[in-house]
Amino acid sequence: MMEQEKSQAKQLKEKLFMNRKNGMTKVGAEEITKADEFCVGYAEFLNKAKTEREAVKYAIQTAQANGFSEFDRTKSYQAGDKVYVNNRNQAIMLAVIGRNGTKNGVRLGIAHIDSPRLDLKPNPLYESHSLAMMKTHYYGGIKKYQWPTVPLALHGVVALKDGSVMDVTVGEEDNEPCFVVTDLLPHLAVEQMSQVMTKAFTGEHLNVLVGSRPFNTDEESENVKLNILNILFEKYGMTEEDFLSADLTMVPAFRSRDVGFDRSMIGSYGHDDRVCAYPALMAAVDTETPESTVITVLTDREEIGSDGNTGMKSTYMADFIADLAKADGMELRHVMAKSTCLSADVNAAFDPTYASAFELNNACCINNGAVITKYTGSGGKYSTSDASAEYMAKIRRLLDSHHVLWQTGELGKVDGGGGGTIAKFVANLNADVVDLGVPVLSMHAPFEVVSKLDVYETYRALYAFYSEE
Ligand code: MN
Ligand code: MN
């Protein structure tokens, strides 16, 4: 009698309870091998594309190698044609024209390619007590204490007054120098360590050490700074004033690495959100003649609120869709109303060391697959779009029918803080949208961690979304 009751309960549980087993128990060895193989390419992307400009360059090369050509709005396109639009070398859109074009709406997959970092100030270089230093202005949400004593590389562009633009990368190769923000030794840090973190490390503490040798032994002041400027002039033909027309940034100099004895995870700078941008890019190049036109957007400025002409508050995406709509004899607003979007962005993976920040019933976990985040925001669901029940059902149905490993996640405890993604800006265009992406440990730190399986399942989710009839 007891045995039978138990088995009835077990049966009913299997029918009614959500299956919350660890994802590794749900997928076969073949799937895990495929995930490991997919992540070889991802690790390479991480090392090649540390800034949005480098990610755009990588995306253009990948797109061209896979039959995409630059969009020309005066040309007419057929189903299966592949085009891309480069927005100022800082954001890119890739479209695969569908059999129905834009008539039933478009499918949007949008990830961001900017990551938190230390931008150089417009006038960065100074000498203090015979050390050459650079002032930075941090970009995005960082915990400032994490950035001192981390080897940094300089990335970006300098635009000269003659109109020429130079790419700058220093600190990535083993034979190149790197840079560093210094910190106070513990012996003398009694006062520093008694302060709250927001006071102990401020934006003006994030000064980067860039040199220490003087130009020569002249009695002139600022000879160390002069020596640095001379090196920059010889290499790039730039003067101090040219820093004013530059986008230069300091990012962690280290490369992506496997994490764990079992090599199940990847540690890297800037997983958020290249860990979704790469799967989205791969899904775009693997998509052949979809039902509706598929548009992959790798956008900029997400980490600072999506403002600016390369961010999702800009009209650039809607303008492109309007061009595609016009070619189909459609109005943009009618296309948007029928469009669907996966906002491909990360969520915070449950961290046992900081368990109290999470609410476990609703937290996402490493190795449980792509995470669907119905809403982000903060407080009483402020500053977010909340995906509708109907759209959630549609996405669940899609993922299950393609056997994608997925989970759901909320960003930490209610009132624990909060955050946002580009989802709300797409929702504001009157499209259906939900966040889907990869759980990340140590999000926004110089070295973030993700699971290889979750990266691959995010690719599979996006590919399923693009190719679904
Ligand atoms: Mn993000
Ligand atoms: Mn972020």
Coordinates of C-alpha atoms and ligand atoms in Angstrom, one line a residue:
M1 CA 0.0 0.0 0.0
M2 CA 2.7 2.4 1.0
E3 CA 4.8 1.4 -2.0
Q4 CA 1.9 2.1 -4.4
E5 CA 1.1 5.5 -2.8
K6 CA 4.8 6.5 -3.1
S7 CA 4.9 5.5 -6.7
Q8 CA 1.6 7.5 -7.4
A9 CA 3.1 10.5 -5.8
K10 CA 6.3 10.0 -7.9
Q11 CA 4.2 9.8 -11.1
L12 CA 2.2 12.8 -10.2
K13 CA 5.3 14.8 -9.4
E14 CA 6.9 13.9 -12.7
K15 CA 3.7 15.2 -14.4
L16 CA 3.2 18.4 -12.3
F17 CA 6.5 19.5 -11.0
M18 CA 9.0 21.5 -13.0
N19 CA 12.1 19.4 -13.9
R20 CA 14.8 21.3 -12.0
K21 CA 17.5 18.6 -12.3
N22 CA 21.0 19.8 -13.1
G23 CA 21.2 20.2 -16.9
M24 CA 24.3 17.9 -17.1
T25 CA 22.0 15.0 -16.2
K26 CA 19.6 15.9 -19.1
V27 CA 22.0 16.1 -22.0
G28 CA 24.1 13.3 -23.5
A29 CA 27.9 13.1 -24.0
E30 CA 27.5 14.0 -27.6
E31 CA 25.9 17.3 -26.7
I32 CA 28.7 18.1 -24.3
T33 CA 31.3 17.4 -26.9
K34 CA 29.5 19.7 -29.3
A35 CA 29.4 22.4 -26.7
D36 CA 33.2 22.0 -26.1
E37 CA 33.8 22.3 -29.8
F38 CA 31.6 25.3 -30.2
C39 CA 33.4 27.1 -27.4
V40 CA 36.8 26.7 -29.1
G41 CA 35.6 29.3 -31.6
Y42 CA 34.1 31.4 -28.8
A43 CA 37.4 31.5 -26.9
E44 CA 39.1 32.7 -30.0
F45 CA 36.4 35.4 -30.5
L46 CA 36.9 36.5 -26.9
N47 CA 40.6 37.1 -27.5
K48 CA 40.2 38.9 -30.8
A49 CA 37.2 41.1 -30.0
K50 CA 37.6 42.9 -26.6
T51 CA 35.9 46.1 -27.7
E52 CA 32.7 46.8 -29.8
R53 CA 34.9 48.0 -32.7
E54 CA 36.9 44.8 -32.7
A55 CA 33.7 42.7 -32.4
V56 CA 32.2 44.6 -35.5
K57 CA 35.4 43.9 -37.4
Y58 CA 35.2 40.2 -36.5
A59 CA 31.5 40.1 -37.4
I60 CA 32.1 41.7 -40.8
Q61 CA 34.9 39.2 -41.6
T62 CA 32.8 36.3 -40.5
A63 CA 29.7 37.6 -42.4
Q64 CA 31.7 38.2 -45.6
A65 CA 33.2 34.7 -45.4
N66 CA 29.7 33.3 -45.2
G67 CA 28.1 35.1 -48.1
F68 CA 26.9 38.3 -46.6
S69 CA 27.4 41.6 -48.5
E70 CA 26.9 45.2 -47.5
F71 CA 23.3 46.2 -47.6
D72 CA 22.3 48.6 -50.5
R73 CA 18.8 50.0 -50.1
T74 CA 18.6 50.7 -53.8
K75 CA 19.0 46.9 -54.6
S76 CA 16.2 44.4 -54.4
Y77 CA 16.8 41.3 -52.4
Q78 CA 15.4 37.8 -52.7
A79 CA 14.7 35.1 -50.1
G80 CA 18.0 33.7 -48.8
D81 CA 20.0 36.8 -49.5
K82 CA 22.4 37.8 -46.7
V83 CA 23.2 41.4 -46.0
Y84 CA 24.8 43.5 -43.2
V85 CA 24.8 47.1 -42.1
N86 CA 27.8 48.5 -40.3
N87 CA 26.8 51.4 -38.0
R88 CA 30.0 53.5 -37.4
N89 CA 32.2 50.5 -36.8
Q90 CA 30.6 50.2 -33.4
A91 CA 27.4 48.2 -34.0
I92 CA 26.4 45.9 -36.8
M93 CA 23.2 44.3 -38.2
L94 CA 23.1 41.1 -40.2
A95 CA 20.0 40.1 -42.1
V96 CA 18.9 36.9 -43.8
I97 CA 16.0 37.6 -46.1
G98 CA 13.0 35.3 -45.4
R99 CA 10.6 33.8 -47.9
N100 CA 7.9 36.1 -46.6
G101 CA 10.3 39.0 -46.1
T102 CA 8.9 41.4 -43.5
K103 CA 5.2 40.6 -44.2
N104 CA 4.7 38.5 -41.0
G105 CA 7.2 40.7 -39.0
V106 CA 10.9 40.0 -38.6
R107 CA 12.8 37.8 -36.1
L108 CA 15.3 39.8 -34.1
G109 CA 18.2 38.5 -32.1
I110 CA 20.0 41.3 -30.3
A111 CA 23.2 41.1 -28.2
H112 CA 25.5 43.8 -27.1
I113 CA 29.3 44.0 -27.8
D114 CA 30.4 46.6 -25.3
S115 CA 31.6 45.6 -21.9
P116 CA 32.6 47.4 -18.7
R117 CA 36.1 48.9 -18.9
L118 CA 38.3 51.9 -18.1
D119 CA 38.1 54.5 -20.9
L120 CA 40.9 57.0 -21.0
K121 CA 39.8 60.6 -20.2
P122 CA 40.0 63.1 -23.1
N123 CA 43.2 64.5 -21.6
P124 CA 44.6 61.4 -19.9
L125 CA 48.4 61.7 -19.7
Y126 CA 50.2 63.3 -16.8
E127 CA 53.4 63.0 -14.8
S128 CA 53.5 62.8 -11.1
H129 CA 56.6 62.3 -9.0
S130 CA 58.5 61.0 -12.0
L131 CA 55.8 58.4 -13.0
A132 CA 53.7 58.7 -16.2
M133 CA 50.1 58.1 -15.5
M134 CA 46.8 58.1 -17.4
K135 CA 43.4 59.2 -16.0
T136 CA 40.5 57.0 -16.7
H137 CA 36.7 57.3 -16.7
Y138 CA 35.1 54.0 -16.0
Y139 CA 32.5 52.8 -18.5
G140 CA 29.6 50.7 -17.2
G141 CA 28.9 49.2 -13.8
I142 CA 32.1 48.1 -12.2
K143 CA 33.2 47.3 -8.6
K144 CA 36.2 49.6 -8.6
Y145 CA 38.3 47.5 -6.2
Q146 CA 38.5 44.7 -8.8
W147 CA 40.4 46.7 -11.3
P148 CA 43.7 47.7 -9.5
T149 CA 46.7 45.3 -9.9
V150 CA 45.1 43.6 -13.0
P151 CA 47.3 43.7 -16.2
L152 CA 45.6 46.0 -18.7
A153 CA 45.9 46.4 -22.4
L154 CA 45.2 49.6 -24.4
H155 CA 42.6 49.2 -27.2
G156 CA 40.9 51.7 -29.5
V157 CA 41.3 54.2 -32.2
V158 CA 42.9 57.7 -32.6
A159 CA 41.5 60.0 -35.2
L160 CA 44.0 62.6 -36.4
K161 CA 43.0 66.0 -37.7
D162 CA 43.9 65.0 -41.2
G163 CA 41.0 62.5 -41.1
S164 CA 43.2 59.4 -40.8
V165 CA 42.1 56.9 -38.1
M166 CA 44.6 54.5 -36.5
D167 CA 43.9 51.3 -34.6
V168 CA 45.7 51.0 -31.4
T169 CA 46.3 47.8 -29.5
V170 CA 49.1 47.5 -26.9
G171 CA 49.4 44.8 -24.3
E172 CA 47.9 41.8 -25.9
E173 CA 51.1 40.0 -27.2
D174 CA 53.5 38.4 -24.8
N175 CA 56.3 40.6 -26.1
E176 CA 54.3 43.8 -25.6
P177 CA 54.2 45.9 -22.4
C178 CA 51.0 46.1 -20.4
F179 CA 49.6 48.7 -18.0
V180 CA 48.3 48.6 -14.5
V181 CA 46.3 50.5 -11.9
T182 CA 48.3 50.4 -8.6
D183 CA 47.0 49.7 -5.1
L184 CA 48.2 50.5 -1.6
L185 CA 50.2 47.8 0.2
P186 CA 48.3 46.2 3.1
H187 CA 51.0 47.4 5.6
L188 CA 49.9 51.0 5.0
A189 CA 46.3 50.4 4.3
V190 CA 44.9 50.6 7.8
E191 CA 42.8 53.7 6.9
Q192 CA 41.9 52.4 3.4
M193 CA 40.6 49.1 4.7
S194 CA 38.5 50.7 7.4
Q195 CA 36.5 52.6 4.7
V196 CA 33.4 51.4 3.0
M197 CA 34.2 50.1 -0.5
T198 CA 32.6 52.9 -2.4
K199 CA 34.9 55.4 -0.5
A200 CA 38.0 53.3 -0.5
F201 CA 38.0 53.0 -4.3
T202 CA 36.7 55.9 -6.3
G203 CA 36.8 56.8 -10.0
E204 CA 39.7 59.1 -9.4
H205 CA 41.8 56.2 -7.9
L206 CA 41.7 54.4 -11.2
N207 CA 44.9 55.9 -12.6
V208 CA 46.9 53.7 -14.9
L209 CA 50.7 53.5 -14.7
V210 CA 52.2 53.9 -18.2
G211 CA 55.9 54.8 -17.7
S212 CA 58.8 55.8 -15.5
R213 CA 61.8 56.7 -17.6
P214 CA 62.6 60.4 -18.5
F215 CA 63.3 61.5 -22.1
N216 CA 66.8 62.5 -21.1
T217 CA 68.7 64.2 -18.3
D218 CA 67.7 67.8 -19.2
E219 CA 66.6 69.9 -16.3
E220 CA 63.2 70.3 -17.9
S221 CA 60.1 69.2 -16.0
E222 CA 57.7 66.4 -17.2
N223 CA 60.5 64.5 -19.0
V224 CA 58.8 61.2 -18.2
K225 CA 55.6 62.3 -19.8
L226 CA 57.6 63.7 -22.7
N227 CA 59.2 60.3 -23.2
I228 CA 55.8 58.6 -23.4
L229 CA 54.5 61.2 -25.9
N230 CA 57.7 60.7 -27.9
I231 CA 57.1 56.9 -28.1
L232 CA 53.5 57.5 -29.1
F233 CA 54.5 60.0 -31.8
E234 CA 57.1 57.7 -33.2
K235 CA 54.6 54.8 -33.3
Y236 CA 51.4 56.6 -34.2
G237 CA 52.3 60.1 -35.3
M238 CA 50.1 61.5 -32.6
T239 CA 50.6 64.4 -30.2
E240 CA 49.0 65.1 -26.8
E241 CA 46.2 67.0 -28.4
D242 CA 45.2 64.0 -30.5
F243 CA 44.0 62.2 -27.3
L244 CA 41.0 64.6 -27.7
S245 CA 39.9 62.7 -30.8
A246 CA 40.4 59.2 -29.6
D247 CA 38.3 56.3 -28.3
L248 CA 40.9 54.6 -26.2
T249 CA 40.2 52.2 -23.4
M250 CA 42.0 49.9 -20.9
V251 CA 40.7 46.4 -20.8
P252 CA 42.2 43.3 -19.0
A253 CA 45.2 42.1 -20.9
F254 CA 44.7 38.4 -20.2
R255 CA 43.3 35.8 -22.6
S256 CA 40.3 33.6 -22.1
R257 CA 41.1 30.3 -20.2
D258 CA 39.3 27.1 -19.4
V259 CA 38.2 27.0 -15.8
G260 CA 38.0 23.9 -13.6
F261 CA 39.8 20.6 -13.5
D262 CA 37.1 19.3 -15.8
R263 CA 37.5 22.3 -18.2
S264 CA 33.7 22.8 -18.1
M265 CA 33.8 26.6 -17.9
I266 CA 35.5 29.5 -19.5
G267 CA 37.0 32.5 -17.7
S268 CA 37.4 35.7 -19.6
Y269 CA 37.0 39.4 -19.7
G270 CA 33.8 40.6 -21.2
H271 CA 31.6 37.5 -21.4
D272 CA 28.8 40.0 -20.8
D273 CA 27.7 40.1 -23.5
R274 CA 30.0 38.6 -26.1
V275 CA 28.8 35.3 -24.7
C276 CA 25.5 36.0 -26.4
A277 CA 26.9 38.0 -29.3
Y278 CA 29.0 35.1 -30.6
P279 CA 26.1 32.5 -30.5
A280 CA 23.9 35.1 -32.2
L281 CA 26.5 35.7 -34.9
M282 CA 27.0 32.0 -35.5
A283 CA 23.2 31.4 -35.6
A284 CA 23.0 34.3 -38.2
V285 CA 25.6 32.7 -40.5
D286 CA 24.1 29.2 -40.1
T287 CA 20.6 30.4 -41.1
E288 CA 19.5 29.6 -44.6
T289 CA 16.3 31.1 -46.2
P290 CA 14.1 31.5 -43.1
E291 CA 10.4 31.9 -43.2
S292 CA 10.5 35.5 -42.0
T293 CA 13.5 37.8 -42.4
V294 CA 16.0 37.2 -39.5
I295 CA 18.0 40.2 -38.2
T296 CA 20.9 39.8 -35.8
V297 CA 21.9 43.0 -34.1
L298 CA 25.2 43.4 -32.3
T299 CA 24.7 46.7 -30.5
D300 CA 26.8 49.1 -28.5
R301 CA 26.3 51.3 -25.4
E302 CA 24.1 48.7 -23.5
E303 CA 26.4 49.0 -20.4
I304 CA 25.7 52.7 -20.1
G305 CA 22.0 52.7 -20.8
S306 CA 21.8 52.3 -24.6
D307 CA 22.0 56.0 -25.3
G308 CA 23.9 57.3 -28.4
N309 CA 23.7 56.7 -32.1
T310 CA 25.1 53.1 -31.8
G311 CA 22.9 52.1 -28.9
M312 CA 19.4 50.6 -28.9
K313 CA 17.8 53.9 -28.1
S314 CA 19.0 55.1 -31.5
T315 CA 16.7 54.7 -34.5
Y316 CA 19.3 52.7 -36.5
M317 CA 17.6 49.3 -36.2
A318 CA 14.1 50.6 -36.9
D319 CA 15.5 52.6 -39.9
F320 CA 17.0 49.4 -41.4
I321 CA 13.7 47.5 -40.9
A322 CA 11.8 50.4 -42.5
D323 CA 14.0 50.0 -45.6
L324 CA 13.3 46.3 -45.7
A325 CA 9.6 46.9 -45.1
K326 CA 9.4 49.5 -47.9
A327 CA 10.8 47.0 -50.4
D328 CA 8.0 44.6 -49.4
G329 CA 5.4 47.4 -49.7
M330 CA 4.9 47.4 -45.9
E331 CA 4.9 50.1 -43.3
L332 CA 7.4 49.8 -40.5
R333 CA 4.7 50.0 -37.8
H334 CA 2.9 47.0 -39.2
V335 CA 6.1 45.0 -39.4
M336 CA 7.1 45.9 -35.8
A337 CA 3.7 44.9 -34.4
K338 CA 4.2 41.4 -35.8
S339 CA 7.9 41.1 -35.0
T340 CA 9.4 38.9 -32.3
C341 CA 12.8 39.3 -30.5
L342 CA 15.2 37.4 -28.3
S343 CA 17.2 40.0 -26.4
A344 CA 20.3 37.9 -26.0
D345 CA 21.8 39.0 -22.8
V346 CA 23.3 37.4 -19.6
N347 CA 21.8 36.8 -16.2
A348 CA 23.5 36.3 -12.8
A349 CA 24.4 32.6 -12.2
F350 CA 23.7 31.4 -8.6
D351 CA 26.9 31.7 -6.6
P352 CA 27.0 29.5 -3.5
T353 CA 29.5 31.8 -1.9
Y354 CA 27.0 34.7 -2.1
A355 CA 23.8 32.6 -1.8
S356 CA 22.0 35.3 0.2
A357 CA 21.9 37.6 -2.8
F358 CA 19.8 35.0 -4.7
E359 CA 16.3 33.5 -4.3
L360 CA 16.9 30.0 -5.3
N361 CA 13.5 29.1 -6.7
N362 CA 14.0 31.7 -9.3
A363 CA 17.8 31.9 -9.8
C364 CA 19.6 30.5 -12.9
C365 CA 22.4 28.1 -12.5
I366 CA 25.6 27.2 -14.3
N367 CA 25.1 24.2 -16.7
N368 CA 21.3 24.4 -16.7
G369 CA 21.2 25.9 -20.2
A370 CA 20.1 29.1 -21.8
V371 CA 18.3 31.3 -19.3
I372 CA 15.0 33.0 -20.1
T373 CA 14.5 36.2 -18.1
K374 CA 10.9 37.3 -18.2
Y375 CA 11.7 40.7 -16.9
T376 CA 14.7 42.5 -15.4
G377 CA 14.5 46.0 -13.9
S378 CA 14.5 46.9 -10.2
G379 CA 12.1 47.5 -7.3
G380 CA 8.5 47.1 -8.3
K381 CA 9.4 46.0 -11.9
Y382 CA 10.5 49.5 -12.8
S383 CA 12.5 50.1 -16.0
T384 CA 11.8 46.8 -17.7
S385 CA 9.5 45.2 -20.2
D386 CA 7.8 42.1 -18.9
A387 CA 7.3 39.5 -21.6
S388 CA 3.7 38.4 -21.9
A389 CA 2.4 35.0 -20.9
E390 CA 1.5 34.3 -24.5
Y391 CA 5.0 35.1 -25.7
M392 CA 6.6 33.1 -22.9
A393 CA 4.5 30.1 -24.0
K394 CA 5.6 30.5 -27.6
I395 CA 9.3 30.6 -26.6
R396 CA 8.9 27.6 -24.3
R397 CA 7.2 25.6 -27.0
L398 CA 9.9 26.6 -29.5
L399 CA 12.8 25.6 -27.2
D400 CA 11.2 22.3 -26.1
S401 CA 10.4 21.3 -29.6
H402 CA 14.1 21.8 -30.6
H403 CA 15.2 20.0 -27.4
V404 CA 17.2 23.1 -26.2
L405 CA 18.3 22.9 -22.6
W406 CA 16.9 26.0 -20.9
Q407 CA 16.0 27.4 -17.5
T408 CA 14.4 30.5 -16.1
G409 CA 16.0 33.2 -14.0
E410 CA 15.3 36.3 -12.1
L411 CA 18.2 38.8 -11.4
G412 CA 18.7 38.1 -7.7
K413 CA 16.4 38.8 -4.8
V414 CA 13.6 41.3 -5.1
D415 CA 14.9 44.6 -3.7
G416 CA 18.5 43.2 -3.9
G417 CA 19.4 45.7 -6.6
G418 CA 18.6 45.2 -10.2
G419 CA 19.6 45.9 -13.8
G420 CA 18.3 46.0 -17.3
T421 CA 18.9 44.9 -20.9
I422 CA 17.9 46.2 -24.3
A423 CA 14.6 44.3 -24.2
K424 CA 12.6 47.3 -23.1
F425 CA 13.8 49.4 -26.0
V426 CA 12.6 46.7 -28.5
A427 CA 9.3 46.3 -26.6
N428 CA 8.8 50.1 -26.9
L429 CA 8.9 49.6 -30.7
N430 CA 5.8 47.4 -30.3
A431 CA 7.5 44.0 -30.8
D432 CA 7.3 41.0 -28.5
V433 CA 10.6 40.4 -26.7
V434 CA 12.1 38.4 -23.9
D435 CA 15.7 38.0 -22.6
L436 CA 17.5 34.8 -23.3
G437 CA 21.2 34.2 -22.6
V438 CA 23.9 32.7 -20.6
P439 CA 24.3 32.6 -16.8
V440 CA 27.5 34.4 -15.7
L441 CA 29.5 34.1 -12.4
S442 CA 31.4 37.3 -11.3
M443 CA 29.4 39.4 -13.9
H444 CA 31.2 42.7 -14.8
A445 CA 34.4 41.6 -13.1
P446 CA 37.7 41.7 -15.1
F447 CA 37.5 37.9 -15.2
E448 CA 33.9 36.5 -15.6
V449 CA 33.0 32.8 -15.7
V450 CA 30.4 30.9 -17.9
S451 CA 29.7 27.3 -18.6
K452 CA 30.5 25.9 -22.1
L453 CA 27.2 24.0 -22.2
D454 CA 25.2 27.1 -21.5
V455 CA 27.0 29.0 -24.3
Y456 CA 26.2 26.2 -26.8
E457 CA 22.5 25.9 -25.7
T458 CA 22.2 29.7 -26.2
Y459 CA 23.4 29.2 -29.8
R460 CA 20.9 26.4 -30.3
A461 CA 18.1 28.5 -28.9
L462 CA 18.9 31.4 -31.2
Y463 CA 19.2 29.1 -34.2
A464 CA 15.9 27.5 -33.4
F465 CA 14.3 30.9 -33.1
Y466 CA 15.7 32.0 -36.5
S467 CA 14.9 28.8 -38.4
E468 CA 11.4 28.0 -36.9
E469 CA 8.7 27.9 -39.5
Ligands
MN1 MN 24.6 42.5 -20.8
MN2 MN 26.3 44.1 -18.3

